[in-house]
Amino acid sequence: KFCNFIINSHTIFRKIKMILTALIPHITTRHEKEKHFLTADGKEESFPSLMDPPSLELSVVVPSYNEELRLPVMMDEAMEYLEKRQKKNPSFTYEVIVVDDGSKDKTTEVAMKYTKKYGAQKVRVLTLVKNRGKGGAVRMGTLSSRGRLILMADADGATKFADIEKVEEGLESISEKPDNMAISCGSRAHLEKESVAQRSLFRTFLMFGFHFLVWFFCVRGIKDTQCGFKLFTREAALKTFSSLHVERWAFDVELLFIAQCFDIPVVEVAVNWTEIEGSKLVPFWSWLQMGRDLVFIRLRYLTGAWRLEAERKTQ
């Protein structure tokens, strides 16, 4: 009976693994059109690879979906800060990669205005052929970056861009960086009491429920996994994004889960944050989708349907 139990358990485990594997969202390979960007004068050039050595100090990846109205505010603030910083310190070099995630509006056209103003060495636009989701957009932009450090920043400008100095300080505070890998996460956890007071009881319940699922299934020690303001060393970005599977809202959780599995040090830093109108997050359905993804993240790694990879082909 014991042997039959073991055999049956193994069979059930294999079937669960097959089901979870079949449900894995397919990460679309890079379309030929997504391998190139346009210069200020309309010439087509190829994006570099994250596997290449860094040639700049900082890359800023801005995932954008139907952001023609909100993007200019964020870009004006970011470019003003970056240009001033470069004037003070000429050795500071940077690029901003705006990733148009299959938008139906004029996001690409709006972003290209900044390429024409500042040049393609400073602003590049990556237009995805179809919508992948925020995680997919961040991943594609990161894989195309040149920076020694890589910052992901939301197109709505909810986080004050100058707070990059705070996450940089957080990164520098990590004394031991194995293979130069480290991540500094912007955090809104210090604003939680205020947000609870402003939210409805239902949305507060969803928020705490999501936090519990994150803690129970995936990531511990990080209070705010979802803040869209994270700074990676190039080595940490390559290690984590090479194993990333989730392309929708829960991708932050998988990234941090991967980081903790690889013992990559992660620090959390309080940043200024303001809620901006026009969010693409639909409270109930988006939280439900993220909750489902959290359960699947854990189960897929647990059953071996997903595996952590030291280095996966990224182009």
Coordinates of N, CA, C and O in Angstrom, one line a residue, residues 44-199:
E44 N 17.6 53.9 -39.1 CA 17.3 52.8 -38.2 C 18.6 52.2 -37.7 O 19.6 51.9 -38.5
E45 N 18.7 52.0 -36.4 CA 19.9 51.4 -35.8 C 19.5 50.2 -34.9 O 18.4 50.2 -34.3
S46 N 20.4 49.3 -34.6 CA 20.1 48.2 -33.8 C 20.4 48.5 -32.3 O 21.3 49.2 -31.9
F47 N 19.5 47.9 -31.5 CA 19.7 48.0 -30.0 C 20.8 47.1 -29.6 O 21.0 46.0 -30.2
P48 N 21.5 47.4 -28.6 CA 22.6 46.6 -28.0 C 21.9 45.4 -27.2 O 20.7 45.4 -27.1
S49 N 22.8 44.6 -26.5 CA 22.3 43.6 -25.7 C 22.7 43.8 -24.3 O 23.8 44.4 -24.0
L50 N 21.9 43.3 -23.3 CA 22.2 43.4 -21.9 C 23.5 42.6 -21.6 O 24.2 42.8 -20.6
M51 N 23.8 41.6 -22.5 CA 25.0 40.8 -22.3 C 26.3 41.5 -22.7 O 27.4 41.1 -22.3
D52 N 26.1 42.7 -23.4 CA 27.3 43.5 -23.7 C 27.8 44.2 -22.5 O 27.0 44.5 -21.6
P53 N 29.1 44.6 -22.5 CA 29.6 45.4 -21.4 C 28.9 46.8 -21.4 O 28.5 47.3 -22.4
P54 N 28.7 47.4 -20.2 CA 28.1 48.7 -20.1 C 28.9 49.8 -20.8 O 30.1 49.8 -20.8
S55 N 28.2 50.7 -21.4 CA 28.9 51.8 -22.1 C 28.4 53.2 -21.5 O 28.9 54.2 -21.9
L56 N 27.4 53.1 -20.6 CA 26.9 54.3 -20.0 C 26.8 54.1 -18.5 O 26.9 53.0 -18.0
E57 N 26.6 55.2 -17.7 CA 26.5 55.1 -16.3 C 25.1 54.6 -15.9 O 24.9 53.8 -15.0
L58 N 24.1 55.2 -16.6 CA 22.7 54.9 -16.2 C 21.8 54.7 -17.4 O 21.8 55.4 -18.4
S59 N 20.9 53.7 -17.3 CA 19.8 53.5 -18.3 C 18.5 53.6 -17.5 O 18.4 53.0 -16.4
V60 N 17.5 54.4 -18.0 CA 16.2 54.5 -17.4 C 15.2 53.9 -18.4 O 15.1 54.3 -19.5
V61 N 14.5 52.8 -17.9 CA 13.5 52.1 -18.7 C 12.1 52.6 -18.3 O 11.8 52.4 -17.1
V62 N 11.4 53.1 -19.3 CA 10.0 53.6 -19.0 C 9.0 52.8 -19.8 O 8.8 53.1 -21.0
P63 N 8.3 51.9 -19.1 CA 7.2 51.1 -19.8 C 6.0 52.0 -20.0 O 5.6 52.7 -19.1
S64 N 5.5 52.0 -21.2 CA 4.4 53.0 -21.5 C 3.3 52.3 -22.4 O 3.6 51.8 -23.4
Y65 N 2.1 52.4 -21.9 CA 1.0 51.8 -22.6 C -0.1 52.9 -22.7 O -0.7 53.3 -21.6
N66 N -0.4 53.4 -23.9 CA -1.4 54.5 -24.0 C -1.1 55.7 -23.1 O -1.9 56.1 -22.3
E67 N 0.1 56.2 -23.2 CA 0.6 57.2 -22.2 C 0.9 58.6 -22.9 O 1.7 59.3 -22.4
E68 N 0.2 58.8 -24.0 CA 0.5 60.1 -24.7 C 0.3 61.3 -23.9 O 0.9 62.4 -24.1
L69 N -0.7 61.2 -22.9 CA -1.0 62.4 -22.1 C -0.1 62.5 -20.9 O 0.3 63.6 -20.5
R70 N 0.2 61.4 -20.2 CA 1.0 61.4 -19.0 C 2.5 61.4 -19.2 O 3.3 61.9 -18.4
L71 N 2.9 60.8 -20.3 CA 4.4 60.7 -20.6 C 5.1 62.0 -20.6 O 6.2 62.1 -20.0
P72 N 4.6 63.0 -21.3 CA 5.4 64.3 -21.3 C 5.8 64.9 -20.0 O 6.9 65.4 -19.8
V73 N 4.9 64.8 -19.0 CA 5.1 65.4 -17.7 C 6.3 64.6 -17.0 O 7.2 65.2 -16.5
M74 N 6.3 63.3 -17.1 CA 7.3 62.5 -16.5 C 8.6 62.7 -17.3 O 9.7 62.9 -16.6
M75 N 8.6 62.7 -18.6 CA 9.8 62.9 -19.4 C 10.5 64.3 -19.2 O 11.7 64.4 -19.1
D76 N 9.6 65.3 -19.1 CA 10.2 66.7 -18.9 C 10.9 66.7 -17.5 O 12.0 67.3 -17.4
E77 N 10.3 66.1 -16.5 CA 10.9 66.1 -15.2 C 12.2 65.3 -15.2 O 13.3 65.7 -14.7
A78 N 12.2 64.1 -15.8 CA 13.4 63.2 -15.9 C 14.5 63.9 -16.7 O 15.7 63.9 -16.2
M79 N 14.2 64.4 -17.8 CA 15.3 65.0 -18.7 C 15.9 66.2 -18.0 O 17.1 66.4 -18.2
E80 N 15.1 67.0 -17.4 CA 15.6 68.2 -16.7 C 16.6 67.8 -15.6 O 17.7 68.4 -15.5
Y81 N 16.2 66.8 -14.8 CA 17.1 66.3 -13.8 C 18.4 65.7 -14.4 O 19.5 66.0 -13.9
L82 N 18.3 64.8 -15.4 CA 19.4 64.2 -16.0 C 20.4 65.1 -16.7 O 21.6 65.0 -16.5
E83 N 19.8 66.1 -17.3 CA 20.6 67.1 -18.0 C 21.4 68.0 -17.0 O 22.6 68.3 -17.2
K84 N 20.7 68.4 -16.0 CA 21.4 69.2 -14.9 C 22.5 68.4 -14.2 O 23.6 68.9 -14.0
R85 N 22.2 67.1 -14.0 CA 23.2 66.3 -13.4 C 24.5 66.1 -14.3 O 25.6 66.1 -13.8
Q86 N 24.2 66.0 -15.6 CA 25.3 65.8 -16.5 C 26.2 67.1 -16.6 O 27.4 67.0 -16.8
K87 N 25.5 68.2 -16.5 CA 26.2 69.5 -16.6 C 27.1 69.7 -15.4 O 28.2 70.2 -15.5
K88 N 26.6 69.2 -14.2 CA 27.4 69.3 -13.0 C 28.6 68.3 -13.0 O 29.7 68.5 -12.5
N89 N 28.3 67.2 -13.6 CA 29.3 66.1 -13.7 C 29.4 65.5 -15.1 O 28.6 64.6 -15.4
P90 N 30.2 66.0 -15.9 CA 30.3 65.6 -17.3 C 30.6 64.1 -17.5 O 30.3 63.6 -18.6
S91 N 31.1 63.5 -16.5 CA 31.4 62.0 -16.6 C 30.2 61.2 -16.5 O 30.2 60.0 -16.8
F92 N 29.1 61.8 -16.0 CA 27.8 61.1 -15.9 C 27.1 61.0 -17.2 O 26.9 62.0 -17.9
T93 N 26.9 59.8 -17.7 CA 26.3 59.5 -18.9 C 25.0 58.7 -18.7 O 24.9 57.9 -17.8
Y94 N 24.0 58.9 -19.6 CA 22.7 58.2 -19.4 C 22.0 58.0 -20.7 O 22.4 58.6 -21.7
E95 N 21.0 57.2 -20.6 CA 20.0 57.1 -21.7 C 18.6 56.8 -21.1 O 18.5 56.3 -20.0
V96 N 17.6 57.2 -21.8 CA 16.2 56.9 -21.4 C 15.6 56.0 -22.5 O 15.7 56.4 -23.7
I97 N 15.1 54.9 -22.2 CA 14.5 54.0 -23.2 C 13.0 54.0 -22.9 O 12.5 53.4 -21.9
V98 N 12.2 54.6 -23.8 CA 10.8 54.6 -23.6 C 10.3 53.3 -24.4 O 10.5 53.2 -25.6
V99 N 9.6 52.4 -23.7 CA 9.1 51.2 -24.3 C 7.6 51.4 -24.5 O 6.8 51.3 -23.6
D100 N 7.2 51.5 -25.8 CA 5.8 51.6 -26.1 C 5.2 50.2 -26.2 O 5.5 49.4 -27.1
D101 N 4.4 49.8 -25.3 CA 3.9 48.5 -25.1 C 2.7 48.2 -26.0 O 1.6 47.9 -25.5
G102 N 2.8 48.4 -27.3 CA 1.7 48.1 -28.2 C 0.6 49.1 -28.0 O -0.6 48.7 -28.1
S103 N 0.9 50.4 -27.8 CA -0.2 51.4 -27.5 C -1.0 51.6 -28.8 O -0.6 51.4 -29.9
K104 N -2.3 52.1 -28.5 CA -3.2 52.4 -29.5 C -3.3 53.9 -29.8 O -4.0 54.4 -30.6
D105 N -2.6 54.7 -29.0 CA -2.6 56.1 -29.1 C -1.2 56.6 -29.7 O -0.6 55.8 -30.4
K106 N -0.8 57.8 -29.5 CA 0.4 58.3 -30.1 C 1.6 58.3 -29.1 O 2.4 59.2 -29.2
T107 N 1.7 57.3 -28.3 CA 2.8 57.2 -27.3 C 4.1 57.3 -28.0 O 5.1 58.0 -27.6
T108 N 4.3 56.5 -29.1 CA 5.6 56.5 -29.8 C 5.9 57.8 -30.4 O 7.1 58.3 -30.3
E109 N 4.9 58.5 -31.0 CA 5.2 59.8 -31.6 C 5.6 60.8 -30.5 O 6.5 61.6 -30.8
V110 N 4.9 60.8 -29.4 CA 5.2 61.7 -28.3 C 6.7 61.4 -27.8 O 7.5 62.4 -27.6
A111 N 7.0 60.2 -27.6 CA 8.4 59.8 -27.2 C 9.4 60.2 -28.2 O 10.5 60.6 -27.8
M112 N 9.1 60.1 -29.5 CA 10.1 60.4 -30.5 C 10.5 61.9 -30.5 O 11.5 62.3 -31.0
K113 N 9.6 62.7 -30.0 CA 9.9 64.2 -29.9 C 11.1 64.4 -29.0 O 11.9 65.3 -29.2
Y114 N 11.3 63.5 -28.0 CA 12.4 63.7 -27.1 C 13.7 63.2 -27.7 O 14.8 63.7 -27.5
T115 N 13.5 62.1 -28.6 CA 14.7 61.7 -29.4 C 15.2 62.8 -30.3 O 16.4 63.0 -30.4
K116 N 14.2 63.5 -30.9 CA 14.6 64.6 -31.9 C 15.2 65.8 -31.1 O 16.1 66.5 -31.6
K117 N 14.8 66.0 -29.9 CA 15.3 67.1 -29.1 C 16.6 66.8 -28.5 O 17.5 67.7 -28.5
Y118 N 16.8 65.6 -27.9 CA 18.0 65.3 -27.2 C 19.0 64.3 -27.9 O 20.1 64.2 -27.5
G119 N 18.5 63.7 -29.0 CA 19.3 62.8 -29.8 C 19.1 61.3 -29.3 O 18.8 61.1 -28.1
A120 N 19.4 60.4 -30.2 CA 19.2 59.0 -29.9 C 20.2 58.4 -28.9 O 20.0 57.3 -28.4
Q121 N 21.3 59.1 -28.7 CA 22.2 58.6 -27.7 C 21.7 58.8 -26.3 O 22.1 58.1 -25.3
K122 N 20.7 59.7 -26.1 CA 20.1 59.9 -24.8 C 18.7 59.4 -24.7 O 18.3 59.0 -23.6
V123 N 17.9 59.5 -25.8 CA 16.5 59.0 -25.7 C 16.3 58.0 -26.9 O 16.4 58.4 -28.0
R124 N 15.9 56.8 -26.5 CA 15.5 55.8 -27.6 C 14.1 55.3 -27.3 O 13.7 55.2 -26.2
V125 N 13.4 55.0 -28.4 CA 12.1 54.5 -28.3 C 12.0 53.1 -28.9 O 12.4 52.8 -30.0
L126 N 11.6 52.2 -28.0 CA 11.4 50.8 -28.4 C 9.9 50.5 -28.5 O 9.2 50.6 -27.5
T127 N 9.4 50.3 -29.8 CA 8.0 50.1 -30.0 C 7.7 48.6 -30.2 O 8.2 48.0 -31.1
L128 N 6.9 48.1 -29.2 CA 6.6 46.6 -29.3 C 5.5 46.4 -30.3 O 4.6 47.2 -30.4
V129 N 5.6 45.3 -31.1 CA 4.6 45.1 -32.1 C 3.2 44.8 -31.5 O 2.2 45.2 -32.1
K130 N 3.2 44.2 -30.4 CA 1.9 44.0 -29.7 C 2.1 44.1 -28.2 O 3.2 44.0 -27.7
N131 N 1.0 44.3 -27.5 CA 1.0 44.5 -26.1 C 1.5 43.2 -25.4 O 0.9 42.1 -25.6
R132 N 2.5 43.4 -24.5 CA 3.0 42.2 -23.7 C 2.6 42.3 -22.3 O 2.5 41.3 -21.6
G133 N 2.4 43.5 -21.8 CA 2.1 43.8 -20.4 C 3.3 44.5 -19.8 O 4.4 44.6 -20.4
K134 N 3.1 45.2 -18.6 CA 4.2 46.0 -18.1 C 5.5 45.2 -17.9 O 6.6 45.7 -18.2
G135 N 5.4 44.0 -17.3 CA 6.6 43.2 -17.1 C 7.3 42.9 -18.4 O 8.6 43.0 -18.5
G136 N 6.6 42.6 -19.5 CA 7.2 42.3 -20.8 C 7.9 43.6 -21.3 O 9.0 43.5 -21.9
A137 N 7.2 44.7 -21.1 CA 7.8 46.0 -21.6 C 9.1 46.3 -20.9 O 10.1 46.7 -21.5
V138 N 9.1 46.2 -19.5 CA 10.3 46.5 -18.7 C 11.4 45.5 -19.1 O 12.6 45.9 -19.3
R139 N 11.1 44.2 -19.3 CA 12.0 43.2 -19.7 C 12.7 43.6 -21.0 O 13.9 43.6 -21.2
M140 N 11.9 43.9 -22.0 CA 12.4 44.2 -23.4 C 13.3 45.5 -23.3 O 14.4 45.5 -24.0
G141 N 12.9 46.5 -22.5 CA 13.7 47.7 -22.4 C 15.0 47.4 -21.7 O 16.1 47.9 -22.1
T142 N 15.0 46.6 -20.7 CA 16.2 46.3 -19.9 C 17.2 45.5 -20.8 O 18.4 45.7 -20.7
L143 N 16.7 44.6 -21.6 CA 17.5 43.8 -22.4 C 18.2 44.6 -23.5 O 19.1 44.2 -24.1
S144 N 17.7 45.8 -23.7 CA 18.2 46.7 -24.8 C 19.1 47.8 -24.2 O 19.4 48.8 -24.9
S145 N 19.4 47.8 -22.9 CA 20.0 48.9 -22.2 C 21.5 48.8 -22.3 O 22.1 47.8 -22.4
R146 N 22.1 50.0 -22.0 CA 23.6 50.1 -22.0 C 24.2 50.5 -20.7 O 25.4 50.6 -20.6
G147 N 23.4 50.8 -19.7 CA 23.9 51.3 -18.5 C 24.5 50.4 -17.5 O 24.2 49.2 -17.4
R148 N 25.4 50.9 -16.7 CA 26.0 50.2 -15.6 C 25.0 49.9 -14.5 O 25.0 48.9 -13.9
L149 N 24.1 50.9 -14.4 CA 22.9 50.8 -13.5 C 21.7 51.0 -14.4 O 21.7 51.7 -15.3
I150 N 20.6 50.2 -14.0 CA 19.4 50.3 -14.8 C 18.2 50.6 -13.8 O 18.0 49.9 -12.9
L151 N 17.5 51.7 -14.1 CA 16.4 52.1 -13.3 C 15.1 51.9 -14.1 O 15.0 52.3 -15.3
M152 N 14.1 51.2 -13.5 CA 12.8 51.2 -14.1 C 11.9 52.2 -13.4 O 11.9 52.4 -12.2
A153 N 11.3 53.0 -14.3 CA 10.5 54.1 -13.7 C 9.2 54.2 -14.5 O 9.2 54.2 -15.7
D154 N 8.0 54.4 -13.8 CA 6.7 54.4 -14.4 C 6.5 55.7 -15.2 O 7.0 56.8 -14.9
A155 N 5.7 55.6 -16.3 CA 5.5 56.7 -17.2 C 4.6 57.8 -16.6 O 4.5 58.9 -17.1
D156 N 3.9 57.4 -15.5 CA 3.0 58.4 -14.9 C 3.7 59.4 -14.0 O 3.1 60.4 -13.6
G157 N 5.0 59.2 -13.7 CA 5.7 60.1 -12.9 C 5.3 60.2 -11.5 O 5.4 61.2 -10.8
A158 N 4.7 59.1 -11.0 CA 4.1 59.1 -9.6 C 5.2 59.3 -8.6 O 5.0 59.9 -7.5
T159 N 6.4 58.8 -8.9 CA 7.6 58.9 -8.0 C 8.4 60.1 -8.5 O 8.7 60.2 -9.7
K160 N 8.8 61.0 -7.6 CA 9.6 62.1 -7.9 C 10.9 61.6 -8.5 O 11.6 60.8 -7.8
F161 N 11.3 62.0 -9.7 CA 12.5 61.4 -10.4 C 13.8 61.7 -9.6 O 14.7 60.8 -9.6
A162 N 13.9 62.8 -9.0 CA 15.1 63.1 -8.2 C 15.3 62.1 -7.1 O 16.5 62.0 -6.6
D163 N 14.3 61.3 -6.7 CA 14.5 60.3 -5.7 C 15.4 59.1 -6.2 O 15.7 58.2 -5.4
I164 N 15.8 59.2 -7.5 CA 16.8 58.2 -7.9 C 18.0 58.3 -7.0 O 18.7 57.3 -6.8
E165 N 18.3 59.5 -6.5 CA 19.5 59.6 -5.6 C 19.3 58.8 -4.3 O 20.3 58.2 -3.7
K166 N 18.0 58.6 -3.9 CA 17.8 57.8 -2.7 C 18.0 56.3 -3.0 O 18.6 55.6 -2.1
V167 N 17.5 55.9 -4.1 CA 17.7 54.4 -4.4 C 19.2 54.2 -4.8 O 19.7 53.1 -4.5
E168 N 19.9 55.2 -5.3 CA 21.3 55.0 -5.5 C 22.1 54.9 -4.2 O 23.0 54.0 -4.0
E169 N 21.7 55.7 -3.2 CA 22.3 55.6 -1.9 C 22.0 54.2 -1.3 O 22.8 53.7 -0.6
G170 N 20.8 53.8 -1.5 CA 20.4 52.4 -1.0 C 21.3 51.4 -1.6 O 21.7 50.4 -0.9
L171 N 21.6 51.5 -2.9 CA 22.4 50.5 -3.6 C 23.8 50.6 -3.0 O 24.5 49.5 -2.8
E172 N 24.3 51.8 -2.8 CA 25.7 51.9 -2.2 C 25.8 51.5 -0.8 O 26.9 51.1 -0.3
S173 N 24.7 51.4 -0.1 CA 24.7 51.0 1.3 C 24.9 49.5 1.5 O 25.2 49.0 2.5
I174 N 24.7 48.8 0.4 CA 24.9 47.3 0.4 C 26.4 47.1 0.3 O 27.0 47.2 -0.8
S175 N 27.0 46.6 1.4 CA 28.4 46.5 1.4 C 28.9 45.3 0.7 O 30.0 45.3 0.0
E176 N 28.1 44.2 0.7 CA 28.6 43.0 0.0 C 27.6 42.7 -1.2 O 26.5 42.4 -1.0
K177 N 28.2 42.8 -2.4 CA 27.5 42.6 -3.6 C 28.1 41.4 -4.3 O 29.1 41.5 -5.0
P178 N 27.5 40.2 -4.2 CA 28.1 39.0 -4.8 C 28.1 39.2 -6.4 O 27.0 39.5 -6.9
D179 N 29.2 39.1 -7.0 CA 29.4 39.3 -8.4 C 28.8 40.6 -8.9 O 28.2 40.8 -10.0
N180 N 28.9 41.6 -8.0 CA 28.4 43.0 -8.2 C 26.9 43.0 -8.4 O 26.4 43.9 -9.1
M181 N 26.1 42.1 -7.8 CA 24.7 42.1 -8.0 C 24.0 42.7 -6.8 O 24.3 42.4 -5.6
A182 N 23.1 43.6 -7.0 CA 22.3 44.3 -6.0 C 21.1 45.0 -6.6 O 21.1 45.4 -7.7
I183 N 20.1 45.1 -5.8 CA 18.8 45.8 -6.2 C 18.4 46.7 -5.1 O 18.4 46.4 -3.9
S184 N 18.0 48.0 -5.5 CA 17.4 48.9 -4.6 C 16.0 49.3 -5.0 O 15.8 49.8 -6.1
C185 N 15.1 49.0 -4.1 CA 13.6 49.2 -4.5 C 13.1 50.4 -3.8 O 13.1 50.6 -2.6
G186 N 12.5 51.3 -4.6 CA 11.7 52.4 -4.1 C 10.5 51.8 -3.3 O 9.9 50.8 -3.7
S187 N 10.1 52.5 -2.2 CA 9.0 51.9 -1.4 C 8.0 53.0 -1.0 O 8.4 54.1 -0.7
R188 N 6.7 52.6 -1.0 CA 5.7 53.5 -0.5 C 5.1 53.0 0.8 O 4.0 53.4 1.2
A189 N 5.8 52.0 1.4 CA 5.3 51.4 2.7 C 5.1 52.4 3.8 O 4.1 52.3 4.6
H190 N 5.9 53.5 3.8 CA 5.8 54.5 4.8 C 4.5 55.4 4.6 O 4.1 56.1 5.5
L191 N 3.8 55.2 3.5 CA 2.6 56.0 3.2 C 1.3 55.1 3.4 O 0.2 55.5 3.1
E192 N 1.5 53.9 3.9 CA 0.4 52.9 4.0 C -0.7 53.4 4.9 O -1.9 53.3 4.5
K193 N -0.4 53.9 6.0 CA -1.4 54.4 7.0 C -2.3 55.5 6.3 O -3.5 55.4 6.4
E194 N -1.7 56.4 5.6 CA -2.4 57.4 4.9 C -3.3 56.9 3.8 O -4.4 57.3 3.7
S195 N -2.8 55.9 3.1 CA -3.5 55.3 2.0 C -4.7 54.5 2.5 O -5.8 54.5 1.9
V196 N -4.5 53.8 3.6 CA -5.7 53.1 4.2 C -6.8 54.0 4.6 O -8.0 53.7 4.4
A197 N -6.4 55.2 5.1 CA -7.4 56.2 5.5 C -8.2 56.7 4.3 O -9.4 57.1 4.4
Q198 N -7.6 56.8 3.1 CA -8.2 57.3 1.9 C -8.9 56.3 1.1 O -9.8 56.6 0.4
R199 N -8.6 55.0 1.2 CA -9.2 53.9 0.4 C -10.5 53.4 1.1 O -10.7 53.6 2.2

